[in-house]
Amino acid sequence: MIHSTALISPKAQLGRNVKVGPFTVIHDDVVVGDETVIDGHCEIGYPTALAQGAALIIGARSLIRSHSIFYQGSRFGDGLVTGHRVTVREKTSAGEGLQIGTLSDIQGHCEIGNFVRTHSNVHIGQKSKIHDFVWLFPYVVLTNDPHPPSNVCVGCEIQKFAVVATMSVVLPGVTVGEGALVAAHSSVSKDVLPHTVVGGSPAKFLCEASKIKLRDGSGQSAYPWTQHFTRGYPESVIKEWLEANGNQNA
Amino acid sequence: MIHSTALISPKAQLGRNVKVGPFTVIHDDVVVGDETVIDGHCEIGYPTALAQGAALIIGARSLIRSHSIFYQGSRFGDGLVTGHRVTVREKTSAGEGLQIGTLSDIQGHCEIGNFVRTHSNVHIGQKSKIHDFVWLFPYVVLTNDPHPPSNVCVGCEIQKFAVVATMSVVLPGVTVGEGALVAAHSSVSKDVLPHTVVGGSPAKFLCEASKIKLRDGSGQSAYPWTQHFTRGYPESVIKEWLEANGNQNA
Amino acid sequence: MIHSTALISPKAQLGRNVKVGPFTVIHDDVVVGDETVIDGHCEIGYPTALAQGAALIIGARSLIRSHSIFYQGSRFGDGLVTGHRVTVREKTSAGEGLQIGTLSDIQGHCEIGNFVRTHSNVHIGQKSKIHDFVWLFPYVVLTNDPHPPSNVCVGCEIQKFAVVATMSVVLPGVTVGEGALVAAHSSVSKDVLPHTVVGGSPAKFLCEASKIKLRDGSGQSAYPWTQHFTRGYPESVIKEWLEANGNQNA
C-alpha cells in the first residue's frame, strides 16, 4: 500500500488502508484518514513555522493526485479530492467533499465549507471565506490586498451555491451573494446580490440568475443549478436540494 | 537510456532508443515511439477508468519535459514536444508536431490537428477542436460549459492558422475562423470571422488581419503570419505555405 | 545535508552547508552559494544548448522550494527565495533578494534588479526588464511579441517600485513607470507615467498614485507603498526608503 520509494515519517499517522505512491514525502505532523489515496511525487505536511506546530489533517476516503503539496497546519473533512499539483498552505480549514482542481493554489488562513469545488488553476488568497456548494472555475483569483503591497488583508466571501466563471478576479473584501453568478473574464469590485448575474470589468448587474435558460432545449432555467446538476454529490444532499427547489417552484 | 530510478511497467511498450529520466513512472497501458525522450519526475499513462482500457500512444522523436503527466487513453503523432508540468487527460487525439507549453492543461476528449502550438499555461477544455497550425498564447482558456455547472458541454473550435493571444477566454461553442487573431485579454462570446482581428471583453471586430503591420520596419503585413514566421516547421510545410501565400499575393 | 535519494552531478559546485531534498536532480553546470536550501523534487541546471555552456549560478542563503526547475545559464544574487514549481529558463540575471511565487515562470533573457517580488503564477516573457523593488501580483503576464507569432521580441520594462496587480497583461514594449500602479485585470497597451494609477482593458489613467488611501483608518496614502510596507526587506534598504520618503514629505 505504501510504495517502497515513498518517504514516510514515523511520526505521521496514517489510517487503515492508506495508499501512498512512489517518490512521495510525508512529513512529521500529518494525520491521514482511512482509505485515503495519496499519489506519487507529492509532499504532504510541508513544514512551516507559520503552522505553530499544528498538524495537517486529511479526512477519510480522500484522493490526492500526483505532484501535490500540502503544508502542515490545515484541516480537511472526509472525501477530499484533488487534481494534480495543487498547493495548499497552512491554517486553512475545509469541510467534507472539497474538490480542488489541478494547479490550484489555496494560500492559507481560509475557511471553506462543504462540497466546494474548484476547477483548474484557481488561486484562493489568504483569509478567503467560501461557503457550501460554491463553484470556482478555471483561472479564478480571489484577492485580499486592497492596495498591494500592504499589511491590510481583507479576504473575499463567496456565499452558498455561488458560481464564479473562468478567469474572473474577485477584488478584496467583496461578497458574492448566495446563488449568484459572476460571468467569465470579469473583475468584481462591488458586492454581488444573491441570485443575480454580474459581468464585465468592472462587473455590472446583467440580469437575475433565473433568467438564464439551459441550452439543452428544455426551456428550464439554468439557475439555481441544483435543479439540473447533481453529479458527484451525496444522495442526502441531492434530496435536500430537490426539496428546496420544489418548495421554491411550488 | 532508462534511468535506474525510473519505474517502468513491464507492460509498457517503449520503442528503440527511448530515454526515460530519473523518478519517472510509466504505467501499464503506454506505447512510446522510437527515439522519444521522457524527462524525470513524470507520470506517463496515469490510469483512469474513463479511458475504457485504451492505451496512451506517444509518437516517435517526441520530447516530454520534466514533471509532466499524461493520462491513459490519448494519442499523439510524431514529434510531440512539451514544456514542463503539462497535464493531458484521456481521449484526446493530436496530429504530428504538437507543442504544449509549460503548465498547460488539456482536459481530454479534444481533437487537435497537426503542428498546433500552445505557449505556457494554456487550458484547453474538454471537447475542444483545434485545427492545424493554430497558436494559443499564455493563459488562454478554451471553455465548454455555457452555464456552469451543467451537463452541457459545447467545445470551442479554433480553425487553421488562427491565433489566440495572451489571457483571452473563448466562450463555449464559439468558432474562431481560419487565420483570425484574438487580441490579448479578450473574452470571445461570438464566432470570429476568418482573417479578422477581434479584441476586448466582450470581443468586437477591430480590423482585417492583413491591416496589422510587422513592427520590424519592413512595412509587410503581420498576417498571414506564415509569410514571415517559419521557425521549427518542416521544410515541406513551409514550402506549401510559400506557395499558398505567393498565390494569394499574386 | 544532501538527501540520499538526491542525484547530484560531481561537476556541480555546492557551497558550505547547502541542503538538498529528496528526489532532486542537480546537473553539471551549477554553482550554489553557501547555506542555500534546495527542496525535494527539483531539477536544477536543466541542460540547454541555448545557454551556450554558461552555468546556473545561485547565490548564498537562498531557498528553492519543491518541484522547481532552473535551467542552466541564469544567475541569481544572494537571498533568492522561490515558491513551489517555479520555472526559470536560460540567460536571465537577477540581483539579490528576488522572490518568485509558486508556479511562476521566467522565460529567460530577462534582466531583474534587486528585491523584486512576484506572487503566484506570474509569467515573465523573454527580454523583460524589471527594476529594483518591483511587485508583480498573481497571474500577471509580461508579453513580448507585438503580433504573435513572429520573430520580433520587444520585452516590457517595469521601473522601480512599480506594482502590477492581479491578472493584468503588459503588452510588448510597454514601460510601466517608477512607482506606478496597474490595477487588477487590466491590459496595458501604452506606457504608464511614473506615480500614476491605470486600469481597465485597455488601461487608462485613473488618478495619481498618492490619491489612493490606505484602508486601515489612518488616512495615509497607500503609495508610495514604502511608507507603510517593509516586511522582509533588509534594514539598510528600509532606512534608505525612510529617508527618501521623509525628504519627499518634508
mmCIF file of N, CA and C in Angstrom, chain C residues 154-240:
data_model
loop_
_atom_site.group_PDB
_atom_site.id
_atom_site.type_symbol
_atom_site.label_atom_id
_atom_site.label_comp_id
_atom_site.label_asym_id
_atom_site.label_seq_id
_atom_site.Cartn_x
_atom_site.Cartn_y
_atom_site.Cartn_z
ATOM 1 N N VAL C 154 10.004 42.249 -28.197
ATOM 2 C CA VAL C 154 10.187 43.538 -27.533
ATOM 3 C C VAL C 154 9.695 43.391 -26.100
ATOM 4 N N GLY C 155 10.597 43.212 -25.193
ATOM 5 C CA GLY C 155 10.223 42.999 -23.787
ATOM 6 C C GLY C 155 9.626 44.241 -23.147
ATOM 7 N N CYS C 156 8.905 44.044 -22.067
ATOM 8 C CA CYS C 156 8.370 45.150 -21.266
ATOM 9 C C CYS C 156 9.459 45.658 -20.326
ATOM 10 N N GLU C 157 9.234 46.854 -19.828
ATOM 11 C CA GLU C 157 10.120 47.382 -18.796
ATOM 12 C C GLU C 157 9.265 47.848 -17.623
ATOM 13 N N ILE C 158 9.576 47.348 -16.451
ATOM 14 C CA ILE C 158 8.831 47.727 -15.253
ATOM 15 C C ILE C 158 9.814 48.438 -14.349
ATOM 16 N N GLN C 159 9.539 49.721 -14.116
ATOM 17 C CA GLN C 159 10.535 50.523 -13.398
ATOM 18 C C GLN C 159 10.393 50.429 -11.877
ATOM 19 N N LYS C 160 11.348 51.000 -11.191
ATOM 20 C CA LYS C 160 11.489 50.861 -9.736
ATOM 21 C C LYS C 160 10.190 51.093 -8.969
ATOM 22 N N PHE C 161 9.925 50.227 -8.011
ATOM 23 C CA PHE C 161 8.805 50.372 -7.079
ATOM 24 C C PHE C 161 7.430 50.246 -7.746
ATOM 25 N N ALA C 162 7.383 49.987 -9.044
ATOM 26 C CA ALA C 162 6.080 49.840 -9.704
ATOM 27 C C ALA C 162 5.413 48.546 -9.259
ATOM 28 N N VAL C 163 4.063 48.542 -9.358
ATOM 29 C CA VAL C 163 3.255 47.413 -8.908
ATOM 30 C C VAL C 163 2.282 47.055 -10.024
ATOM 31 N N VAL C 164 2.251 45.797 -10.417
ATOM 32 C CA VAL C 164 1.248 45.341 -11.380
ATOM 33 C C VAL C 164 0.342 44.357 -10.644
ATOM 34 N N ALA C 165 -0.962 44.702 -10.578
ATOM 35 C CA ALA C 165 -1.879 43.911 -9.756
ATOM 36 C C ALA C 165 -2.444 42.718 -10.533
ATOM 37 N N THR C 166 -3.164 41.889 -9.820
ATOM 38 C CA THR C 166 -3.603 40.560 -10.256
ATOM 39 C C THR C 166 -4.195 40.501 -11.663
ATOM 40 N N MET C 167 -3.740 39.551 -12.427
ATOM 41 C CA MET C 167 -4.294 39.190 -13.729
ATOM 42 C C MET C 167 -4.276 40.320 -14.745
ATOM 43 N N SER C 168 -3.226 41.112 -14.694
ATOM 44 C CA SER C 168 -3.037 42.139 -15.714
ATOM 45 C C SER C 168 -1.977 41.687 -16.709
ATOM 46 N N VAL C 169 -2.174 42.133 -17.947
ATOM 47 C CA VAL C 169 -1.234 41.835 -19.017
ATOM 48 C C VAL C 169 -0.529 43.135 -19.402
ATOM 49 N N VAL C 170 0.771 43.100 -19.501
ATOM 50 C CA VAL C 170 1.510 44.250 -20.026
ATOM 51 C C VAL C 170 1.928 43.894 -21.444
ATOM 52 N N LEU C 171 1.501 44.716 -22.395
ATOM 53 C CA LEU C 171 1.727 44.392 -23.804
ATOM 54 C C LEU C 171 3.171 44.701 -24.208
ATOM 55 N N PRO C 172 3.605 44.154 -25.339
ATOM 56 C CA PRO C 172 5.009 44.202 -25.727
ATOM 57 C C PRO C 172 5.582 45.618 -25.804
ATOM 58 N N GLY C 173 6.734 45.801 -25.224
ATOM 59 C CA GLY C 173 7.447 47.057 -25.342
ATOM 60 C C GLY C 173 6.957 48.164 -24.437
ATOM 61 N N VAL C 174 5.935 47.898 -23.638
ATOM 62 C CA VAL C 174 5.379 48.930 -22.758
ATOM 63 C C VAL C 174 6.295 49.139 -21.548
ATOM 64 N N THR C 175 6.432 50.405 -21.137
ATOM 65 C CA THR C 175 7.158 50.742 -19.912
ATOM 66 C C THR C 175 6.169 51.182 -18.839
ATOM 67 N N VAL C 176 6.233 50.534 -17.697
ATOM 68 C CA VAL C 176 5.444 50.959 -16.537
ATOM 69 C C VAL C 176 6.391 51.765 -15.658
ATOM 70 N N GLY C 177 6.042 53.048 -15.466
ATOM 71 C CA GLY C 177 6.975 53.986 -14.824
ATOM 72 C C GLY C 177 7.171 53.744 -13.335
ATOM 73 N N GLU C 178 8.187 54.393 -12.798
ATOM 74 C CA GLU C 178 8.557 54.248 -11.392
ATOM 75 C C GLU C 178 7.372 54.546 -10.473
ATOM 76 N N GLY C 179 7.134 53.651 -9.544
ATOM 77 C CA GLY C 179 6.096 53.872 -8.536
ATOM 78 C C GLY C 179 4.682 53.833 -9.074
ATOM 79 N N ALA C 180 4.477 53.430 -10.313
ATOM 80 C CA ALA C 180 3.124 53.369 -10.879
ATOM 81 C C ALA C 180 2.405 52.112 -10.394
ATOM 82 N N LEU C 181 1.069 52.151 -10.514
ATOM 83 C CA LEU C 181 0.239 51.011 -10.144
ATOM 84 C C LEU C 181 -0.663 50.652 -11.308
ATOM 85 N N VAL C 182 -0.603 49.404 -11.748
ATOM 86 C CA VAL C 182 -1.554 48.894 -12.728
ATOM 87 C C VAL C 182 -2.617 48.131 -11.945
ATOM 88 N N ALA C 183 -3.879 48.577 -12.054
ATOM 89 C CA ALA C 183 -4.956 47.934 -11.302
ATOM 90 C C ALA C 183 -5.185 46.508 -11.800
ATOM 91 N N ALA C 184 -5.878 45.712 -11.001
ATOM 92 C CA ALA C 184 -6.122 44.307 -11.339
ATOM 93 C C ALA C 184 -6.910 44.182 -12.641
ATOM 94 N N HIS C 185 -6.667 43.074 -13.358
ATOM 95 C CA HIS C 185 -7.451 42.703 -14.542
ATOM 96 C C HIS C 185 -7.400 43.789 -15.612
ATOM 97 N N SER C 186 -6.213 44.334 -15.832
ATOM 98 C CA SER C 186 -6.028 45.371 -16.850
ATOM 99 C C SER C 186 -5.166 44.835 -17.984
ATOM 100 N N SER C 187 -5.244 45.542 -19.102
ATOM 101 C CA SER C 187 -4.412 45.222 -20.250
ATOM 102 C C SER C 187 -3.712 46.514 -20.646
ATOM 103 N N VAL C 188 -2.409 46.561 -20.476
ATOM 104 C CA VAL C 188 -1.682 47.821 -20.575
ATOM 105 C C VAL C 188 -1.017 47.917 -21.940
ATOM 106 N N SER C 189 -1.544 48.808 -22.786
ATOM 107 C CA SER C 189 -1.045 48.908 -24.156
ATOM 108 C C SER C 189 -0.173 50.129 -24.386
ATOM 109 N N LYS C 190 -0.169 51.055 -23.430
ATOM 110 C CA LYS C 190 0.666 52.263 -23.575
ATOM 111 C C LYS C 190 1.529 52.448 -22.335
ATOM 112 N N ASP C 191 2.592 53.209 -22.476
ATOM 113 C CA ASP C 191 3.462 53.468 -21.334
ATOM 114 C C ASP C 191 2.667 54.107 -20.193
ATOM 115 N N VAL C 192 3.032 53.760 -18.993
ATOM 116 C CA VAL C 192 2.357 54.277 -17.802
ATOM 117 C C VAL C 192 3.282 55.285 -17.131
ATOM 118 N N LEU C 193 2.769 56.491 -16.898
ATOM 119 C CA LEU C 193 3.598 57.535 -16.290
ATOM 120 C C LEU C 193 3.943 57.175 -14.850
ATOM 121 N N PRO C 194 5.113 57.615 -14.396
ATOM 122 C CA PRO C 194 5.521 57.345 -13.014
ATOM 123 C C PRO C 194 4.472 57.837 -12.017
ATOM 124 N N HIS C 195 4.292 57.086 -10.945
ATOM 125 C CA HIS C 195 3.456 57.509 -9.824
ATOM 126 C C HIS C 195 1.998 57.756 -10.208
ATOM 127 N N THR C 196 1.532 57.086 -11.283
ATOM 128 C CA THR C 196 0.115 57.168 -11.640
ATOM 129 C C THR C 196 -0.510 55.780 -11.522
ATOM 130 N N VAL C 197 -1.855 55.776 -11.516
ATOM 131 C CA VAL C 197 -2.603 54.525 -11.492
ATOM 132 C C VAL C 197 -3.345 54.391 -12.814
ATOM 133 N N VAL C 198 -3.227 53.241 -13.450
ATOM 134 C CA VAL C 198 -4.003 52.973 -14.661
ATOM 135 C C VAL C 198 -4.802 51.694 -14.433
ATOM 136 N N GLY C 199 -5.907 51.567 -15.195
ATOM 137 C CA GLY C 199 -6.707 50.354 -15.060
ATOM 138 C C GLY C 199 -7.641 50.203 -16.234
ATOM 139 N N GLY C 200 -8.162 49.003 -16.410
ATOM 140 C CA GLY C 200 -9.103 48.707 -17.489
ATOM 141 C C GLY C 200 -8.411 48.024 -18.644
ATOM 142 N N SER C 201 -9.218 47.755 -19.674
ATOM 143 C CA SER C 201 -8.726 46.982 -20.795
ATOM 144 C C SER C 201 -9.275 47.617 -22.065
ATOM 145 N N PRO C 202 -8.541 48.506 -22.772
ATOM 146 C CA PRO C 202 -7.157 48.885 -22.495
ATOM 147 C C PRO C 202 -7.071 49.817 -21.290
ATOM 148 N N ALA C 203 -5.953 49.769 -20.605
ATOM 149 C CA ALA C 203 -5.778 50.529 -19.365
ATOM 150 C C ALA C 203 -5.720 52.027 -19.633
ATOM 151 N N LYS C 204 -6.451 52.779 -18.795
ATOM 152 C CA LYS C 204 -6.451 54.244 -18.894
ATOM 153 C C LYS C 204 -6.025 54.865 -17.565
ATOM 154 N N PHE C 205 -5.603 56.109 -17.628
ATOM 155 C CA PHE C 205 -5.214 56.846 -16.423
ATOM 156 C C PHE C 205 -6.402 56.941 -15.478
ATOM 157 N N LEU C 206 -6.194 56.594 -14.221
ATOM 158 C CA LEU C 206 -7.275 56.701 -13.235
ATOM 159 C C LEU C 206 -7.032 57.839 -12.255
ATOM 160 N N CYS C 207 -5.824 57.927 -11.721
ATOM 161 C CA CYS C 207 -5.507 59.007 -10.770
ATOM 162 C C CYS C 207 -4.016 58.984 -10.462
ATOM 163 N N GLU C 208 -3.563 59.964 -9.731
ATOM 164 C CA GLU C 208 -2.211 59.912 -9.185
ATOM 165 C C GLU C 208 -2.167 58.824 -8.112
ATOM 166 N N ALA C 209 -1.073 58.105 -8.037
ATOM 167 C CA ALA C 209 -0.967 57.022 -7.052
ATOM 168 C C ALA C 209 -1.155 57.533 -5.624
ATOM 169 N N SER C 210 -0.703 58.749 -5.366
ATOM 170 C CA SER C 210 -0.770 59.271 -3.991
ATOM 171 C C SER C 210 -2.208 59.510 -3.524
ATOM 172 N N LYS C 211 -3.166 59.536 -4.476
ATOM 173 C CA LYS C 211 -4.577 59.760 -4.113
ATOM 174 C C LYS C 211 -5.208 58.549 -3.439
ATOM 175 N N ILE C 212 -4.592 57.364 -3.593
ATOM 176 C CA ILE C 212 -5.184 56.158 -3.017
ATOM 177 C C ILE C 212 -4.836 56.080 -1.541
ATOM 178 N N LYS C 213 -5.888 55.971 -0.713
ATOM 179 C CA LYS C 213 -5.665 55.975 0.729
ATOM 180 C C LYS C 213 -5.612 54.549 1.267
ATOM 181 N N LEU C 214 -4.815 54.361 2.284
ATOM 182 C CA LEU C 214 -4.765 53.077 2.993
ATOM 183 C C LEU C 214 -6.107 52.809 3.664
ATOM 184 N N ARG C 215 -6.590 51.593 3.499
ATOM 185 C CA ARG C 215 -7.845 51.242 4.168
ATOM 186 C C ARG C 215 -7.577 50.646 5.558
ATOM 187 N N ASP C 216 -6.854 51.405 6.342
ATOM 188 C CA ASP C 216 -6.593 50.957 7.719
ATOM 189 C C ASP C 216 -7.010 52.034 8.703
ATOM 190 N N GLY C 217 -7.787 53.004 8.200
ATOM 191 C CA GLY C 217 -8.267 54.057 9.077
ATOM 192 C C GLY C 217 -7.266 55.162 9.350
ATOM 193 N N SER C 218 -6.064 55.060 8.798
ATOM 194 C CA SER C 218 -5.018 56.043 9.117
ATOM 195 C C SER C 218 -5.131 57.325 8.308
ATOM 196 N N GLY C 219 -5.845 57.265 7.180
ATOM 197 C CA GLY C 219 -5.894 58.428 6.296
ATOM 198 C C GLY C 219 -4.629 58.634 5.482
ATOM 199 N N GLN C 220 -3.663 57.746 5.673
ATOM 200 C CA GLN C 220 -2.362 57.857 4.986
ATOM 201 C C GLN C 220 -2.500 57.406 3.527
ATOM 202 N N SER C 221 -1.666 57.945 2.636
ATOM 203 C CA SER C 221 -1.622 57.453 1.259
ATOM 204 C C SER C 221 -1.071 56.028 1.216
ATOM 205 N N ALA C 222 -1.634 55.231 0.310
ATOM 206 C CA ALA C 222 -1.145 53.854 0.153
ATOM 207 C C ALA C 222 0.119 53.796 -0.704
ATOM 208 N N TYR C 223 0.373 54.870 -1.480
ATOM 209 C CA TYR C 223 1.567 54.916 -2.335
ATOM 210 C C TYR C 223 2.277 56.234 -2.128
ATOM 211 N N PRO C 224 3.595 56.258 -2.118
ATOM 212 C CA PRO C 224 4.496 55.120 -2.272
ATOM 213 C C PRO C 224 4.283 54.088 -1.153
ATOM 214 N N TRP C 225 4.241 52.825 -1.544
ATOM 215 C CA TRP C 225 3.980 51.763 -0.569
ATOM 216 C C TRP C 225 5.114 51.597 0.426
ATOM 217 N N THR C 226 6.268 52.139 0.104
ATOM 218 C CA THR C 226 7.407 52.024 1.022
ATOM 219 C C THR C 226 7.173 52.809 2.315
ATOM 220 N N GLN C 227 6.156 53.675 2.320
ATOM 221 C CA GLN C 227 5.831 54.416 3.545
ATOM 222 C C GLN C 227 5.246 53.509 4.630
ATOM 223 N N HIS C 228 4.630 52.385 4.213
ATOM 224 C CA HIS C 228 3.932 51.563 5.220
ATOM 225 C C HIS C 228 4.238 50.079 5.118
ATOM 226 N N PHE C 229 4.927 49.642 4.053
ATOM 227 C CA PHE C 229 5.174 48.206 3.889
ATOM 228 C C PHE C 229 6.663 47.930 3.782
ATOM 229 N N THR C 230 7.188 47.233 4.752
ATOM 230 C CA THR C 230 8.635 46.979 4.761
ATOM 231 C C THR C 230 8.968 45.514 5.065
ATOM 232 N N ARG C 231 7.959 44.672 5.112
ATOM 233 C CA ARG C 231 8.162 43.283 5.555
ATOM 234 C C ARG C 231 9.192 42.542 4.701
ATOM 235 N N GLY C 232 10.219 42.058 5.367
ATOM 236 C CA GLY C 232 11.190 41.186 4.720
ATOM 237 C C GLY C 232 12.313 41.889 3.995
ATOM 238 N N TYR C 233 12.306 43.219 3.939
ATOM 239 C CA TYR C 233 13.425 43.912 3.299
ATOM 240 C C TYR C 233 14.531 44.142 4.329
ATOM 241 N N PRO C 234 15.781 44.249 3.876
ATOM 242 C CA PRO C 234 16.887 44.460 4.823
ATOM 243 C C PRO C 234 16.792 45.838 5.482
ATOM 244 N N GLU C 235 17.305 45.918 6.679
ATOM 245 C CA GLU C 235 17.311 47.180 7.442
ATOM 246 C C GLU C 235 17.887 48.333 6.634
ATOM 247 N N SER C 236 18.968 48.052 5.910
ATOM 248 C CA SER C 236 19.651 49.128 5.188
ATOM 249 C C SER C 236 18.738 49.701 4.105
ATOM 250 N N VAL C 237 17.978 48.830 3.469
ATOM 251 C CA VAL C 237 17.053 49.267 2.429
ATOM 252 C C VAL C 237 15.924 50.096 3.034
ATOM 253 N N ILE C 238 15.379 49.614 4.133
ATOM 254 C CA ILE C 238 14.253 50.310 4.773
ATOM 255 C C ILE C 238 14.687 51.711 5.216
ATOM 256 N N LYS C 239 15.916 51.788 5.691
ATOM 257 C CA LYS C 239 16.431 53.092 6.142
ATOM 258 C C LYS C 239 16.494 54.080 4.973
ATOM 259 N N GLU C 240 16.976 53.595 3.847
ATOM 260 C CA GLU C 240 17.013 54.446 2.640
ATOM 261 C C GLU C 240 15.623 54.931 2.259
#
